[in-house]
Structures are given as structure tokens and as C-alpha cells.
GROMACS .gro file of C-alpha atoms in nm:
model
  217
    1MET     CA    1  -1.444  -0.048   0.644
    2GLN     CA    2  -1.303  -0.140   0.291
    3ALA     CA    3  -0.935  -0.227   0.225
    4VAL     CA    4  -0.737  -0.201  -0.087
    5ILE     CA    5  -0.421  -0.401  -0.132
    6LEU     CA    6  -0.186  -0.289  -0.402
    7ALA     CA    7  -0.031  -0.612  -0.560
    8ALA     CA    8   0.020  -0.516  -0.925
    9GLY     CA    9   0.375  -0.451  -0.959
   10LYS     CA   10   0.629  -0.650  -1.142
   11GLY     CA   11   0.889  -0.666  -0.859
   12ALA     CA   12   1.173  -0.561  -1.097
   13ARG     CA   13   1.436  -0.547  -0.822
   14LEU     CA   14   1.372  -0.908  -0.725
   15ARG     CA   15   1.432  -1.045  -1.068
   16PRO     CA   16   1.491  -1.329  -1.169
   17LEU     CA   17   1.274  -1.455  -0.895
   18THR     CA   18   0.994  -1.248  -0.998
   19HIS     CA   19   1.002  -1.368  -1.363
   20THR     CA   20   0.795  -1.677  -1.256
   21ILE     CA   21   0.645  -1.583  -0.905
   22PRO     CA   22   0.460  -1.265  -0.854
   23LYS     CA   23   0.612  -1.055  -0.575
   24PRO     CA   24   0.308  -1.101  -0.332
   25LEU     CA   25   0.362  -1.473  -0.344
   26ILE     CA   26   0.715  -1.473  -0.236
   27ASP     CA   27   0.767  -1.668   0.084
   28ILE     CA   28   0.905  -1.490   0.384
   29GLY     CA   29   0.910  -1.777   0.638
   30GLY     CA   30   0.612  -1.998   0.594
   31LYS     CA   31   0.383  -1.747   0.455
   32THR     CA   32   0.355  -1.523   0.149
   33LEU     CA   33   0.392  -1.149   0.151
   34ILE     CA   34   0.031  -1.085   0.064
   35ARG     CA   35  -0.083  -1.326   0.345
   36SER     CA   36   0.114  -1.129   0.580
   37ALA     CA   37  -0.068  -0.825   0.448
   38LEU     CA   38  -0.401  -0.982   0.489
   39GLU     CA   39  -0.315  -1.093   0.843
   40ALA     CA   40  -0.227  -0.729   0.929
   41LEU     CA   41  -0.575  -0.598   0.828
   42PRO     CA   42  -0.762  -0.462   1.131
   43GLU     CA   43  -1.086  -0.640   1.237
   44SER     CA   44  -1.295  -0.364   1.122
   45ILE     CA   45  -1.223  -0.445   0.765
   46ASP     CA   46  -1.515  -0.628   0.613
   47GLU     CA   47  -1.440  -0.610   0.232
   48ILE     CA   48  -1.096  -0.640   0.041
   49PHE     CA   49  -1.008  -0.528  -0.301
   50ILE     CA   50  -0.675  -0.655  -0.441
   51VAL     CA   51  -0.530  -0.469  -0.739
   52VAL     CA   52  -0.329  -0.717  -0.958
   53ASN     CA   53  -0.143  -0.743  -1.288
   54HIS     CA   54   0.171  -0.947  -1.309
   55LEU     CA   55   0.109  -1.310  -1.305
   56ARG     CA   56  -0.218  -1.228  -1.146
   57GLU     CA   57  -0.361  -1.570  -1.201
   58GLN     CA   58  -0.117  -1.713  -0.951
   59ILE     CA   59  -0.234  -1.475  -0.686
   60ILE     CA   60  -0.610  -1.528  -0.748
   61GLU     CA   61  -0.562  -1.906  -0.741
   62SER     CA   62  -0.364  -1.876  -0.417
   63LEU     CA   63  -0.600  -1.664  -0.220
   64GLY     CA   64  -0.945  -1.748  -0.379
   65PRO     CA   65  -1.267  -1.525  -0.339
   66ARG     CA   66  -1.258  -1.485   0.036
   67TRP     CA   67  -1.025  -1.419   0.345
   68ASN     CA   68  -1.158  -1.506   0.684
   69ASN     CA   69  -1.505  -1.490   0.560
   70LYS     CA   70  -1.445  -1.134   0.409
   71PRO     CA   71  -1.508  -1.104   0.023
   72ILE     CA   72  -1.212  -1.038  -0.208
   73THR     CA   73  -1.259  -0.860  -0.537
   74TYR     CA   74  -0.973  -0.855  -0.781
   75VAL     CA   75  -0.915  -0.556  -0.996
   76ILE     CA   76  -0.675  -0.559  -1.298
   77GLN     CA   77  -0.453  -0.261  -1.332
   78GLU     CA   78  -0.368  -0.257  -1.709
   79PRO     CA   79  -0.156  -0.063  -1.774
   80LEU     CA   80   0.038   0.000  -1.461
   81THR     CA   81  -0.023   0.358  -1.373
   82GLY     CA   82   0.118   0.379  -1.012
   83THR     CA   83  -0.032   0.374  -0.671
   84ALA     CA   84  -0.286   0.661  -0.724
   85GLY     CA   85  -0.371   0.506  -1.065
   86ALA     CA   86  -0.453   0.179  -0.880
   87VAL     CA   87  -0.693   0.336  -0.624
   88LEU     CA   88  -0.859   0.552  -0.887
   89LEU     CA   89  -0.973   0.219  -1.063
   90LEU     CA   90  -1.185   0.163  -0.763
   91ARG     CA   91  -1.368   0.496  -0.746
   92GLU     CA   92  -1.720   0.336  -0.814
   93HIS     CA   93  -1.656   0.066  -0.559
   94LEU     CA   94  -1.519   0.252  -0.255
   95HIS     CA   95  -1.736   0.445  -0.016
   96GLY     CA   96  -1.673   0.647   0.289
   97SER     CA   97  -1.316   0.612   0.435
   98PHE     CA   98  -1.107   0.318   0.314
   99LEU     CA   99  -0.771   0.173   0.389
  100VAL     CA  100  -0.498   0.128   0.138
  101ILE     CA  101  -0.179  -0.080   0.198
  102ASN     CA  102   0.100  -0.225  -0.013
  103SER     CA  103   0.125  -0.605  -0.040
  104ASP     CA  104   0.493  -0.617  -0.038
  105ASP     CA  105   0.542  -0.420   0.292
  106LEU     CA  106   0.521  -0.573   0.652
  107TYR     CA  107   0.297  -0.399   0.889
  108ASP     CA  108   0.174  -0.435   1.249
  109GLN     CA  109  -0.200  -0.483   1.282
  110SER     CA  110  -0.212  -0.261   1.578
  111ASP     CA  111  -0.054   0.015   1.380
  112LEU     CA  112  -0.315  -0.025   1.098
  113SER     CA  113  -0.574  -0.036   1.360
  114VAL     CA  114  -0.477   0.297   1.500
  115LEU     CA  115  -0.469   0.437   1.145
  116CYS     CA  116  -0.825   0.320   1.080
  117ARG     CA  117  -0.954   0.528   1.360
  118HIS     CA  118  -0.924   0.836   1.149
  119SER     CA  119  -1.125   0.927   0.842
  120TRP     CA  120  -0.797   1.043   0.683
  121GLY     CA  121  -0.452   0.912   0.770
  122LEU     CA  122  -0.095   0.831   0.668
  123LEU     CA  123   0.139   0.595   0.838
  124TYR     CA  124   0.504   0.683   0.866
  125PHE     CA  125   0.806   0.522   1.023
  126PRO     CA  126   1.085   0.718   1.181
  127THR     CA  127   1.431   0.629   1.040
  128ALA     CA  128   1.786   0.730   1.112
  129THR     CA  129   1.853   0.871   0.760
  130GLU     CA  130   1.691   1.144   0.584
  131LYS     CA  131   1.460   1.072   0.284
  132HIS     CA  132   1.427   1.286  -0.009
  133SER     CA  133   1.053   1.246  -0.016
  134GLY     CA  134   0.985   1.185   0.354
  135ALA     CA  135   0.660   1.271   0.542
  136LEU     CA  136   0.658   1.620   0.676
  137VAL     CA  137   0.474   1.604   1.008
  138LYS     CA  138   0.345   1.902   1.203
  139ASP     CA  139   0.127   1.856   1.527
  140GLY     CA  140   0.034   1.508   1.436
  141ARG     CA  141  -0.071   1.612   1.089
  142PHE     CA  142   0.074   1.510   0.745
  143VAL     CA  143   0.150   1.838   0.574
  144GLY     CA  144   0.343   1.731   0.272
  145LEU     CA  145   0.663   1.553   0.137
  146GLY     CA  146   1.026   1.673   0.157
  147ALA     CA  147   1.351   1.615   0.328
  148SER     CA  148   1.266   1.426   0.635
  149LYS     CA  149   1.357   1.100   0.832
  150ASN     CA  150   0.993   1.008   0.842
  151ALA     CA  151   0.956   0.732   0.577
  152VAL     CA  152   0.610   0.704   0.406
  153CYS     CA  153   0.494   0.337   0.470
  154GLY     CA  154   0.248   0.304   0.191
  155ALA     CA  155  -0.040   0.268   0.428
  156TYR     CA  156  -0.318   0.516   0.416
  157VAL     CA  157  -0.687   0.586   0.518
  158LEU     CA  158  -0.849   0.795   0.239
  159GLY     CA  159  -1.171   0.960   0.186
  160GLN     CA  160  -1.391   1.039  -0.114
  161GLU     CA  161  -1.221   1.371  -0.167
  162LEU     CA  162  -0.938   1.189  -0.320
  163PHE     CA  163  -1.132   1.128  -0.631
  164ASP     CA  164  -1.190   1.499  -0.678
  165VAL     CA  165  -0.824   1.595  -0.743
  166VAL     CA  166  -0.612   1.524  -1.052
  167PRO     CA  167  -0.345   1.259  -0.954
  168VAL     CA  168   0.017   1.382  -0.964
  169GLU     CA  169   0.242   1.255  -1.220
  170ILE     CA  170   0.581   1.108  -1.117
  171TYR     CA  171   0.848   0.915  -1.279
  172VAL     CA  172   0.957   0.561  -1.160
  173SER     CA  173   1.240   0.417  -1.357
  174ASP     CA  174   1.166   0.647  -1.650
  175TYR     CA  175   0.808   0.526  -1.652
  176LEU     CA  176   0.521   0.776  -1.588
  177GLU     CA  177   0.296   0.692  -1.315
  178TYR     CA  178   0.052   0.857  -1.065
  179GLY     CA  179   0.191   0.876  -0.715
  180LEU     CA  180  -0.046   0.844  -0.411
  181PRO     CA  181   0.152   1.017  -0.148
  182GLN     CA  182   0.227   1.293  -0.397
  183THR     CA  183  -0.141   1.348  -0.482
  184LEU     CA  184  -0.225   1.353  -0.101
  185THR     CA  185  -0.016   1.665  -0.091
  186LYS     CA  186  -0.287   1.839  -0.294
  187LEU     CA  187  -0.528   1.766  -0.019
  188VAL     CA  188  -0.355   1.888   0.285
  189ASP     CA  189  -0.524   2.220   0.299
  190GLN     CA  190  -0.864   2.064   0.248
  191VAL     CA  191  -0.871   1.784   0.487
  192HIS     CA  192  -0.689   1.677   0.818
  193ILE     CA  193  -0.454   1.394   0.731
  194HIS     CA  194  -0.350   1.236   1.062
  195ALA     CA  195   0.015   1.128   1.075
  196VAL     CA  196   0.028   0.800   1.261
  197THR     CA  197   0.362   0.665   1.369
  198ALA     CA  198   0.434   0.292   1.287
  199THR     CA  199   0.590   0.075   1.558
  200TYR     CA  200   0.708  -0.179   1.286
  201TRP     CA  201   0.738  -0.154   0.923
  202GLN     CA  202   0.963  -0.339   0.678
  203GLN     CA  203   0.993  -0.308   0.309
  204VAL     CA  204   1.058  -0.617   0.095
  205GLY     CA  205   1.169  -0.476  -0.234
  206THR     CA  206   1.526  -0.606  -0.278
  207TYR     CA  207   1.717  -0.914  -0.216
  208ALA     CA  208   1.893  -0.765   0.082
  209GLU     CA  209   1.558  -0.672   0.230
  210LEU     CA  210   1.413  -1.014   0.158
  211ALA     CA  211   1.724  -1.186   0.321
  212HIS     CA  212   1.676  -0.963   0.617
  213VAL     CA  213   1.312  -1.046   0.668
  214ARG     CA  214   1.352  -1.415   0.633
  215LYS     CA  215   1.646  -1.399   0.886
  216GLN     CA  216   1.407  -1.224   1.127
  217LEU     CA  217   1.117  -1.463   1.084
   0.00000   0.00000   0.00000
């Protein structure tokens, strides 16, 4: 199975740190965020694509052309068009079902392995607080986004039907992007998107989250 790691963002909430270090190369206790993402990939992954932009030369130099004897292809996302925009760049390279994860979220390999057993799937994490755009889950199936305590973890197994729908436009900090979970809502009546519960998930998007993760590790 192929895997796509999204690593193109500028890490605006971690400035000034990310002025000189790309967010995926931030140290979280002896390893970088993106190395943690690579280590979380299931054994079934045999080809890796990493979508890059901001300070991409540092990421490419750090990782090189292979990871655990698995080839890495770097794809430049320019301009930044969001998570769905990043995946659409790889339309000609991806076949069958494929895994997509964020480079700045921490996952448990066992959760991603369960996710990869499905031809379509979305990973979610139950939280104590309600999210405005949480995962709506019914009978183990992802059915949309809305008010929910299920946080979308940014990890998906997707199929070729994704490339047949027009991506959904969203605004992130006043910038127009194409959202991946939002685009998936257009497919819920066409394909069975399994909702997989994460046993562990941690975002690293702010200084508070970074401090929390470093304390844990």
C-alpha cells in the first residue's frame, strides 16, 4: 500500500521557531515529528510520498530517498491549496487504496494498521469537548462533519473515487484551501467510509501542544 504524508504547511502557530525550521523537523524528544510519522506507518506500506513546501530542502536532506528500504518521492505543493489539494497532486501516482496522514500529528502504529485494513476509512479520537467540525459516526461509519466530540485525526485510507469529485473549498486564516475531510462528506453516499477509533492521537500545532508532547516523551 502507498502512503502520503502531508508536510507542506508553514507552521504559522509555531513561529518564530518555524521561520528557520520546517515544522516536520521540530524535535519532540530525540526525534523529529516527521520521523515519528514514518515510524507509525504500518508494515504494509511499501511506497511513501511526502508533500512539501516550506523549507522543503531541509526535509529532503534530513530524510533522503528511502525510509526502511521503502522509496520516498517528494512532491512540491505550490501554491498551498490545503489537504485535499495536496492529495490531488498525486492523482497520477496513486493506485488502489492509499493511506494519508499528517506529518505534525502523533499516531499509534496499531491504529493506522487497523485503518489500513479497510479500502476506505477515517481515524477519529473521542474527546471531552464538542468540536464544531467533528466526525459524525453511525454504526461504525463516517457519515459527515458536524457538532461532535469525535475529533478528526487527519488520517485516512482513500480510494480512487476521491479524484472524481470536486474538492470542497474552505477558508483557513482567510486563505482559500481545499479541505480533505470536507471533500469526503461528498462521498459518504457512494462509498462505505469506515470510522476507526484511535487509541492515541496528539496534535502538535501550538507551543502548548509541543510542550505537552515533550513532557510526555
